[in-house]
Amino acid sequence: MTFDFWLHLLPQTFVVLWAVSLQLYYVNVYAVQNNQLNEAQGCDFSQGKWVVDDPYYPLYDASSDCPFIVQGFDCLRNGRPDQDYLKYRWKPSGCDLPRFDGMKFLETYRGKKIVFVGDSISDNMWQSLACLLHITVPTSNYTLTRLTNHRYVFTFLEYEVSIIWVKDGYLVDTFRDREKGRILKLDSITSGNLWSGDVLIFNTYHWWFHTGKTPIYFQVGNEIMKDMDNVEAFKIGLTTWSNWIDSNINPSKTTVIFQGIAAAHSGENDCLKQTKPEEGSKPSYPGVDIVQSVLSNMKNHVYWLDITLQTQLRIDGHPSIYTGRGTSYEDCSHWCLAGAPDTWNEILYAVLLES
């Protein structure tokens, strides 16, 4: 081959080498960006342990700082004598939760609505968040309004930020029949018009398994059943909710979070006279696998705020007999404030503002 031939190929060779180099560059940049993303979002908040963080915790005094907290959650006001339960911080295994910055939260969500939809465990978290934000701006005017028996709104007027709780324990439709009592329509949701906000935080679990004395019937299509397994009913109902989210929520405008399953401690090892968290691992909690399966099959991304292990370990965190209803009543399902729900909101803060 002549020198003129090689000279003729030189521009083409340069173009090929340039294209290959450019492709490798973008692959490398993508890999770096992807690694950075994994590092930013890679901390598993669900695994960890409770550690003493005194004097930073508790984050507030429910009675003096947040007088709007309901009596049943304010354990100190109800006479609980021990106070060590107030001083624990959740320490994830691979990282630290960022400190809750209420001012940053209010400024970021100025003019927005944060909506909790679910049972009284959602109420626990809703009241905790309202308090965490209120102590940031204690002189800022707020309103607390009960629009209906199932909708409560806490609004920071200066920032036009509303923290809303929609009481909806099953998420699917329920109605009462004169003969059968309460019937759950497992494949129907008509209350979704109330689920309107910039951040939606859903919770459902306890009502599916704490039915009380009133028998519950389940309906799918036109068929009404009494003997359906509650776990199967929960799976069908949660799937109906997930389909509603996928069909009705625009993920570019609304952030959706599933609050997860908070462990209860009723039964033989109840929470009475428990003053310290437990340690170590715990067996899988009923229903967690269903939540994980349903969320993983959704079209829209829903962040799973997995609080099960941390609540399994907090046998000391319940009101127990300190609910204000007398010592004959013991509550091992809900949570004292200040307490464990503050950690749920620290995770919420990390997910919304830090990741």
PDB file of N, CA, C and O in Angstrom, residues 50 57-60 73 75 80 85-90 97 121 124-125 128-129 132 259 262-263 265 277 305 307-319 333-348:
ATOM      1  N   TRP A  50     -31.774   1.246  67.794  1.00  0.00           N
ATOM      2  CA  TRP A  50     -32.085   2.432  68.582  1.00  0.00           C
ATOM      3  C   TRP A  50     -30.911   2.739  69.517  1.00  0.00           C
ATOM      4  O   TRP A  50     -30.430   1.847  70.217  1.00  0.00           O
ATOM      5  N   TYR A  57     -32.568  14.400  71.978  1.00  0.00           N
ATOM      6  CA  TYR A  57     -33.929  13.855  72.023  1.00  0.00           C
ATOM      7  C   TYR A  57     -34.448  13.911  73.464  1.00  0.00           C
ATOM      8  O   TYR A  57     -33.660  13.735  74.401  1.00  0.00           O
ATOM      9  N   PRO A  58     -35.745  14.150  73.639  1.00  0.00           N
ATOM     10  CA  PRO A  58     -36.801  14.256  72.629  1.00  0.00           C
ATOM     11  C   PRO A  58     -36.724  15.564  71.850  1.00  0.00           C
ATOM     12  O   PRO A  58     -36.122  16.538  72.304  1.00  0.00           O
ATOM     13  N   LEU A  59     -37.348  15.562  70.687  1.00  0.00           N
ATOM     14  CA  LEU A  59     -37.322  16.733  69.818  1.00  0.00           C
ATOM     15  C   LEU A  59     -38.282  17.820  70.289  1.00  0.00           C
ATOM     16  O   LEU A  59     -38.191  18.956  69.838  1.00  0.00           O
ATOM     17  N   TYR A  60     -39.206  17.475  71.199  1.00  0.00           N
ATOM     18  CA  TYR A  60     -40.165  18.455  71.709  1.00  0.00           C
ATOM     19  C   TYR A  60     -40.839  17.897  72.947  1.00  0.00           C
ATOM     20  O   TYR A  60     -40.766  16.699  73.242  1.00  0.00           O
ATOM     21  N   PHE A  73     -52.012  10.360  72.963  1.00  0.00           N
ATOM     22  CA  PHE A  73     -50.623  10.196  72.538  1.00  0.00           C
ATOM     23  C   PHE A  73     -49.636  10.876  73.479  1.00  0.00           C
ATOM     24  O   PHE A  73     -48.435  10.635  73.382  1.00  0.00           O
ATOM     25  N   CYS A  75     -48.107  10.786  76.496  1.00  0.00           N
ATOM     26  CA  CYS A  75     -47.950   9.835  77.600  1.00  0.00           C
ATOM     27  C   CYS A  75     -47.475  10.504  78.881  1.00  0.00           C
ATOM     28  O   CYS A  75     -47.887  10.100  79.983  1.00  0.00           O
ATOM     29  N   ARG A  80     -47.119   8.928  82.696  1.00  0.00           N
ATOM     30  CA  ARG A  80     -46.064   7.921  82.530  1.00  0.00           C
ATOM     31  C   ARG A  80     -44.847   8.351  83.355  1.00  0.00           C
ATOM     32  O   ARG A  80     -44.303   9.451  83.150  1.00  0.00           O
ATOM     33  N   TYR A  85     -37.561   6.435  77.416  1.00  0.00           N
ATOM     34  CA  TYR A  85     -38.092   6.114  76.091  1.00  0.00           C
ATOM     35  C   TYR A  85     -38.068   7.315  75.151  1.00  0.00           C
ATOM     36  O   TYR A  85     -38.134   7.175  73.926  1.00  0.00           O
ATOM     37  N   LEU A  86     -37.953   8.515  75.709  1.00  0.00           N
ATOM     38  CA  LEU A  86     -37.949   9.737  74.906  1.00  0.00           C
ATOM     39  C   LEU A  86     -36.598  10.025  74.261  1.00  0.00           C
ATOM     40  O   LEU A  86     -36.504  10.871  73.372  1.00  0.00           O
ATOM     41  N   LYS A  87     -35.553   9.340  74.680  1.00  0.00           N
ATOM     42  CA  LYS A  87     -34.194   9.757  74.344  1.00  0.00           C
ATOM     43  C   LYS A  87     -33.540   8.915  73.252  1.00  0.00           C
ATOM     44  O   LYS A  87     -32.337   9.039  73.005  1.00  0.00           O
ATOM     45  N   TYR A  88     -34.328   8.090  72.581  1.00  0.00           N
ATOM     46  CA  TYR A  88     -33.736   7.188  71.596  1.00  0.00           C
ATOM     47  C   TYR A  88     -33.841   7.738  70.180  1.00  0.00           C
ATOM     48  O   TYR A  88     -34.863   8.297  69.785  1.00  0.00           O
ATOM     49  N   ARG A  89     -32.742   7.567  69.440  1.00  0.00           N
ATOM     50  CA  ARG A  89     -32.665   7.935  68.027  1.00  0.00           C
ATOM     51  C   ARG A  89     -32.451   6.669  67.207  1.00  0.00           C
ATOM     52  O   ARG A  89     -31.730   5.759  67.610  1.00  0.00           O
ATOM     53  N   TRP A  90     -33.095   6.609  66.032  1.00  0.00           N
ATOM     54  CA  TRP A  90     -32.918   5.469  65.143  1.00  0.00           C
ATOM     55  C   TRP A  90     -31.621   5.650  64.362  1.00  0.00           C
ATOM     56  O   TRP A  90     -31.427   6.651  63.688  1.00  0.00           O
ATOM     57  N   LEU A  97     -29.429   9.225  59.796  1.00  0.00           N
ATOM     58  CA  LEU A  97     -30.526  10.053  59.336  1.00  0.00           C
ATOM     59  C   LEU A  97     -30.142  11.525  59.474  1.00  0.00           C
ATOM     60  O   LEU A  97     -29.579  11.922  60.496  1.00  0.00           O
ATOM     61  N   ILE A 121     -52.735   5.194  62.953  1.00  0.00           N
ATOM     62  CA  ILE A 121     -51.276   5.222  62.901  1.00  0.00           C
ATOM     63  C   ILE A 121     -50.833   6.373  61.992  1.00  0.00           C
ATOM     64  O   ILE A 121     -49.813   7.022  62.237  1.00  0.00           O
ATOM     65  N   ASN A 124     -51.026   9.357  64.179  1.00  0.00           N
ATOM     66  CA  ASN A 124     -49.799   9.458  64.964  1.00  0.00           C
ATOM     67  C   ASN A 124     -48.721  10.232  64.213  1.00  0.00           C
ATOM     68  O   ASN A 124     -48.083  11.159  64.747  1.00  0.00           O
ATOM     69  N   MET A 125     -48.502   9.860  62.952  1.00  0.00           N
ATOM     70  CA  MET A 125     -47.440  10.475  62.147  1.00  0.00           C
ATOM     71  C   MET A 125     -47.804  11.899  61.754  1.00  0.00           C
ATOM     72  O   MET A 125     -46.948  12.788  61.719  1.00  0.00           O
ATOM     73  N   SER A 128     -47.283  14.189  64.715  1.00  0.00           N
ATOM     74  CA  SER A 128     -45.854  14.351  64.924  1.00  0.00           C
ATOM     75  C   SER A 128     -45.271  15.378  63.956  1.00  0.00           C
ATOM     76  O   SER A 128     -44.499  16.267  64.361  1.00  0.00           O
ATOM     77  N   LEU A 129     -45.615  15.286  62.677  1.00  0.00           N
ATOM     78  CA  LEU A 129     -45.083  16.227  61.694  1.00  0.00           C
ATOM     79  C   LEU A 129     -45.563  17.649  61.971  1.00  0.00           C
ATOM     80  O   LEU A 129     -44.782  18.604  61.885  1.00  0.00           O
ATOM     81  N   LEU A 132     -43.402  18.887  64.821  1.00  0.00           N
ATOM     82  CA  LEU A 132     -42.018  19.146  64.419  1.00  0.00           C
ATOM     83  C   LEU A 132     -41.892  20.452  63.640  1.00  0.00           C
ATOM     84  O   LEU A 132     -40.893  21.177  63.765  1.00  0.00           O
ATOM     85  N   GLN A 259     -46.643   4.396  54.021  1.00  0.00           N
ATOM     86  CA  GLN A 259     -46.088   4.533  55.362  1.00  0.00           C
ATOM     87  C   GLN A 259     -45.536   3.227  55.918  1.00  0.00           C
ATOM     88  O   GLN A 259     -44.631   3.223  56.749  1.00  0.00           O
ATOM     89  N   ALA A 262     -46.600  -0.581  61.031  1.00  0.00           N
ATOM     90  CA  ALA A 262     -46.079  -0.377  62.380  1.00  0.00           C
ATOM     91  C   ALA A 262     -46.487  -1.568  63.241  1.00  0.00           C
ATOM     92  O   ALA A 262     -47.667  -1.922  63.310  1.00  0.00           O
ATOM     93  N   ALA A 263     -45.516  -2.163  63.907  1.00  0.00           N
ATOM     94  CA  ALA A 263     -45.788  -3.350  64.710  1.00  0.00           C
ATOM     95  C   ALA A 263     -46.577  -2.997  65.964  1.00  0.00           C
ATOM     96  O   ALA A 263     -46.354  -1.962  66.588  1.00  0.00           O
ATOM     97  N   HIS A 265     -47.843  -4.593  69.849  1.00  0.00           N
ATOM     98  CA  HIS A 265     -47.275  -5.501  70.849  1.00  0.00           C
ATOM     99  C   HIS A 265     -48.344  -6.021  71.810  1.00  0.00           C
ATOM    100  O   HIS A 265     -48.058  -6.283  72.982  1.00  0.00           O
ATOM    101  N   PRO A 277     -36.016  -0.135  74.519  1.00  0.00           N
ATOM    102  CA  PRO A 277     -36.182  -0.872  73.262  1.00  0.00           C
ATOM    103  C   PRO A 277     -35.534  -2.242  73.337  1.00  0.00           C
ATOM    104  O   PRO A 277     -34.625  -2.470  74.139  1.00  0.00           O
ATOM    105  N   LEU A 305     -41.863   3.543  53.011  1.00  0.00           N
ATOM    106  CA  LEU A 305     -41.281   3.986  54.264  1.00  0.00           C
ATOM    107  C   LEU A 305     -41.426   2.827  55.245  1.00  0.00           C
ATOM    108  O   LEU A 305     -42.386   2.728  55.988  1.00  0.00           O
ATOM    109  N   ILE A 307     -41.120   0.897  58.261  1.00  0.00           N
ATOM    110  CA  ILE A 307     -40.897   1.180  59.682  1.00  0.00           C
ATOM    111  C   ILE A 307     -41.106  -0.056  60.556  1.00  0.00           C
ATOM    112  O   ILE A 307     -41.152   0.050  61.783  1.00  0.00           O
ATOM    113  N   THR A 308     -41.193  -1.230  59.942  1.00  0.00           N
ATOM    114  CA  THR A 308     -41.603  -2.407  60.702  1.00  0.00           C
ATOM    115  C   THR A 308     -40.560  -2.821  61.745  1.00  0.00           C
ATOM    116  O   THR A 308     -40.889  -2.993  62.922  1.00  0.00           O
ATOM    117  N   LEU A 309     -39.304  -2.986  61.348  1.00  0.00           N
ATOM    118  CA  LEU A 309     -38.304  -3.452  62.309  1.00  0.00           C
ATOM    119  C   LEU A 309     -38.134  -2.452  63.452  1.00  0.00           C
ATOM    120  O   LEU A 309     -38.108  -2.841  64.624  1.00  0.00           O
ATOM    121  N   GLN A 310     -38.044  -1.173  63.111  1.00  0.00           N
ATOM    122  CA  GLN A 310     -37.821  -0.196  64.178  1.00  0.00           C
ATOM    123  C   GLN A 310     -38.976  -0.153  65.161  1.00  0.00           C
ATOM    124  O   GLN A 310     -38.771   0.090  66.354  1.00  0.00           O
ATOM    125  N   THR A 311     -40.191  -0.432  64.700  1.00  0.00           N
ATOM    126  CA  THR A 311     -41.323  -0.473  65.630  1.00  0.00           C
ATOM    127  C   THR A 311     -41.408  -1.810  66.357  1.00  0.00           C
ATOM    128  O   THR A 311     -41.873  -1.859  67.505  1.00  0.00           O
ATOM    129  N   GLN A 312     -40.966  -2.892  65.716  1.00  0.00           N
ATOM    130  CA  GLN A 312     -40.894  -4.172  66.429  1.00  0.00           C
ATOM    131  C   GLN A 312     -39.993  -4.054  67.660  1.00  0.00           C
ATOM    132  O   GLN A 312     -40.262  -4.658  68.695  1.00  0.00           O
ATOM    133  N   LEU A 313     -38.922  -3.273  67.534  1.00  0.00           N
ATOM    134  CA  LEU A 313     -37.967  -3.134  68.629  1.00  0.00           C
ATOM    135  C   LEU A 313     -38.439  -2.155  69.713  1.00  0.00           C
ATOM    136  O   LEU A 313     -37.915  -2.171  70.829  1.00  0.00           O
ATOM    137  N   ARG A 314     -39.437  -1.319  69.405  1.00  0.00           N
ATOM    138  CA  ARG A 314     -39.854  -0.279  70.346  1.00  0.00           C
ATOM    139  C   ARG A 314     -41.062  -0.710  71.169  1.00  0.00           C
ATOM    140  O   ARG A 314     -42.085  -0.015  71.220  1.00  0.00           O
ATOM    141  N   ILE A 315     -40.931  -1.831  71.863  1.00  0.00           N
ATOM    142  CA  ILE A 315     -42.014  -2.293  72.732  1.00  0.00           C
ATOM    143  C   ILE A 315     -42.281  -1.294  73.852  1.00  0.00           C
ATOM    144  O   ILE A 315     -43.354  -1.271  74.451  1.00  0.00           O
ATOM    145  N   ASP A 316     -41.294  -0.428  74.101  1.00  0.00           N
ATOM    146  CA  ASP A 316     -41.424   0.588  75.150  1.00  0.00           C
ATOM    147  C   ASP A 316     -42.104   1.863  74.659  1.00  0.00           C
ATOM    148  O   ASP A 316     -42.367   2.759  75.455  1.00  0.00           O
ATOM    149  N   GLY A 317     -42.389   1.967  73.376  1.00  0.00           N
ATOM    150  CA  GLY A 317     -42.830   3.240  72.816  1.00  0.00           C
ATOM    151  C   GLY A 317     -44.325   3.480  72.794  1.00  0.00           C
ATOM    152  O   GLY A 317     -44.780   4.536  72.351  1.00  0.00           O
ATOM    153  N   HIS A 318     -45.114   2.519  73.285  1.00  0.00           N
ATOM    154  CA  HIS A 318     -46.571   2.640  73.252  1.00  0.00           C
ATOM    155  C   HIS A 318     -47.101   3.384  74.481  1.00  0.00           C
ATOM    156  O   HIS A 318     -46.449   3.402  75.538  1.00  0.00           O
ATOM    157  N   PRO A 319     -48.295   3.936  74.383  1.00  0.00           N
ATOM    158  CA  PRO A 319     -48.893   4.579  75.568  1.00  0.00           C
ATOM    159  C   PRO A 319     -49.160   3.608  76.710  1.00  0.00           C
ATOM    160  O   PRO A 319     -49.193   4.030  77.870  1.00  0.00           O
ATOM    161  N   SER A 333     -50.746  -0.440  70.524  1.00  0.00           N
ATOM    162  CA  SER A 333     -50.753  -0.277  69.067  1.00  0.00           C
ATOM    163  C   SER A 333     -50.289   1.114  68.647  1.00  0.00           C
ATOM    164  O   SER A 333     -49.503   1.257  67.709  1.00  0.00           O
ATOM    165  N   HIS A 334     -50.807   2.145  69.327  1.00  0.00           N
ATOM    166  CA  HIS A 334     -50.405   3.511  69.002  1.00  0.00           C
ATOM    167  C   HIS A 334     -49.080   3.848  69.681  1.00  0.00           C
ATOM    168  O   HIS A 334     -48.509   3.023  70.391  1.00  0.00           O
ATOM    169  N   TRP A 335     -48.625   5.104  69.487  1.00  0.00           N
ATOM    170  CA  TRP A 335     -47.279   5.484  69.918  1.00  0.00           C
ATOM    171  C   TRP A 335     -47.290   6.810  70.670  1.00  0.00           C
ATOM    172  O   TRP A 335     -48.021   7.741  70.312  1.00  0.00           O
ATOM    173  N   CYS A 336     -46.467   6.852  71.709  1.00  0.00           N
ATOM    174  CA  CYS A 336     -46.328   8.088  72.474  1.00  0.00           C
ATOM    175  C   CYS A 336     -45.703   9.175  71.605  1.00  0.00           C
ATOM    176  O   CYS A 336     -44.865   8.910  70.738  1.00  0.00           O
ATOM    177  N   LEU A 337     -46.111  10.417  71.868  1.00  0.00           N
ATOM    178  CA  LEU A 337     -45.479  11.600  71.280  1.00  0.00           C
ATOM    179  C   LEU A 337     -45.019  12.510  72.412  1.00  0.00           C
ATOM    180  O   LEU A 337     -45.812  12.823  73.295  1.00  0.00           O
ATOM    181  N   ALA A 338     -43.742  12.877  72.398  1.00  0.00           N
ATOM    182  CA  ALA A 338     -42.707  12.553  71.432  1.00  0.00           C
ATOM    183  C   ALA A 338     -42.395  11.051  71.456  1.00  0.00           C
ATOM    184  O   ALA A 338     -42.657  10.383  72.437  1.00  0.00           O
ATOM    185  N   GLY A 339     -41.797  10.571  70.344  1.00  0.00           N
ATOM    186  CA  GLY A 339     -41.523   9.155  70.296  1.00  0.00           C
ATOM    187  C   GLY A 339     -41.240   8.653  68.901  1.00  0.00           C
ATOM    188  O   GLY A 339     -40.770   9.389  68.024  1.00  0.00           O
ATOM    189  N   ALA A 340     -41.559   7.387  68.674  1.00  0.00           N
ATOM    190  CA  ALA A 340     -41.203   6.705  67.431  1.00  0.00           C
ATOM    191  C   ALA A 340     -41.709   7.401  66.167  1.00  0.00           C
ATOM    192  O   ALA A 340     -40.987   7.444  65.162  1.00  0.00           O
ATOM    193  N   PRO A 341     -42.944   7.964  66.133  1.00  0.00           N
ATOM    194  CA  PRO A 341     -43.389   8.611  64.904  1.00  0.00           C
ATOM    195  C   PRO A 341     -42.518   9.788  64.465  1.00  0.00           C
ATOM    196  O   PRO A 341     -42.510  10.133  63.280  1.00  0.00           O
ATOM    197  N   ASP A 342     -41.776  10.401  65.396  1.00  0.00           N
ATOM    198  CA  ASP A 342     -40.860  11.473  65.010  1.00  0.00           C
ATOM    199  C   ASP A 342     -39.780  10.925  64.081  1.00  0.00           C
ATOM    200  O   ASP A 342     -39.350  11.600  63.136  1.00  0.00           O
ATOM    201  N   THR A 343     -39.351   9.690  64.323  1.00  0.00           N
ATOM    202  CA  THR A 343     -38.366   9.057  63.448  1.00  0.00           C
ATOM    203  C   THR A 343     -38.954   8.808  62.072  1.00  0.00           C
ATOM    204  O   THR A 343     -38.268   8.966  61.050  1.00  0.00           O
ATOM    205  N   TRP A 344     -40.222   8.419  62.008  1.00  0.00           N
ATOM    206  CA  TRP A 344     -40.842   8.221  60.699  1.00  0.00           C
ATOM    207  C   TRP A 344     -40.790   9.514  59.892  1.00  0.00           C
ATOM    208  O   TRP A 344     -40.557   9.485  58.679  1.00  0.00           O
ATOM    209  N   ASN A 345     -40.989  10.642  60.572  1.00  0.00           N
ATOM    210  CA  ASN A 345     -40.945  11.922  59.875  1.00  0.00           C
ATOM    211  C   ASN A 345     -39.523  12.364  59.564  1.00  0.00           C
ATOM    212  O   ASN A 345     -39.298  13.109  58.599  1.00  0.00           O
ATOM    213  N   GLU A 346     -38.552  11.906  60.344  1.00  0.00           N
ATOM    214  CA  GLU A 346     -37.161  12.161  59.981  1.00  0.00           C
ATOM    215  C   GLU A 346     -36.812  11.410  58.698  1.00  0.00           C
ATOM    216  O   GLU A 346     -36.092  11.928  57.838  1.00  0.00           O
ATOM    217  N   ILE A 347     -37.327  10.199  58.553  1.00  0.00           N
ATOM    218  CA  ILE A 347     -37.117   9.453  57.313  1.00  0.00           C
ATOM    219  C   ILE A 347     -37.851  10.140  56.169  1.00  0.00           C
ATOM    220  O   ILE A 347     -37.320  10.267  55.055  1.00  0.00           O
ATOM    221  N   LEU A 348     -39.081  10.582  56.428  1.00  0.00           N
ATOM    222  CA  LEU A 348     -39.838  11.318  55.417  1.00  0.00           C
ATOM    223  C   LEU A 348     -39.051  12.531  54.945  1.00  0.00           C
ATOM    224  O   LEU A 348     -38.959  12.803  53.742  1.00  0.00           O
TER     225      LEU A 348
END
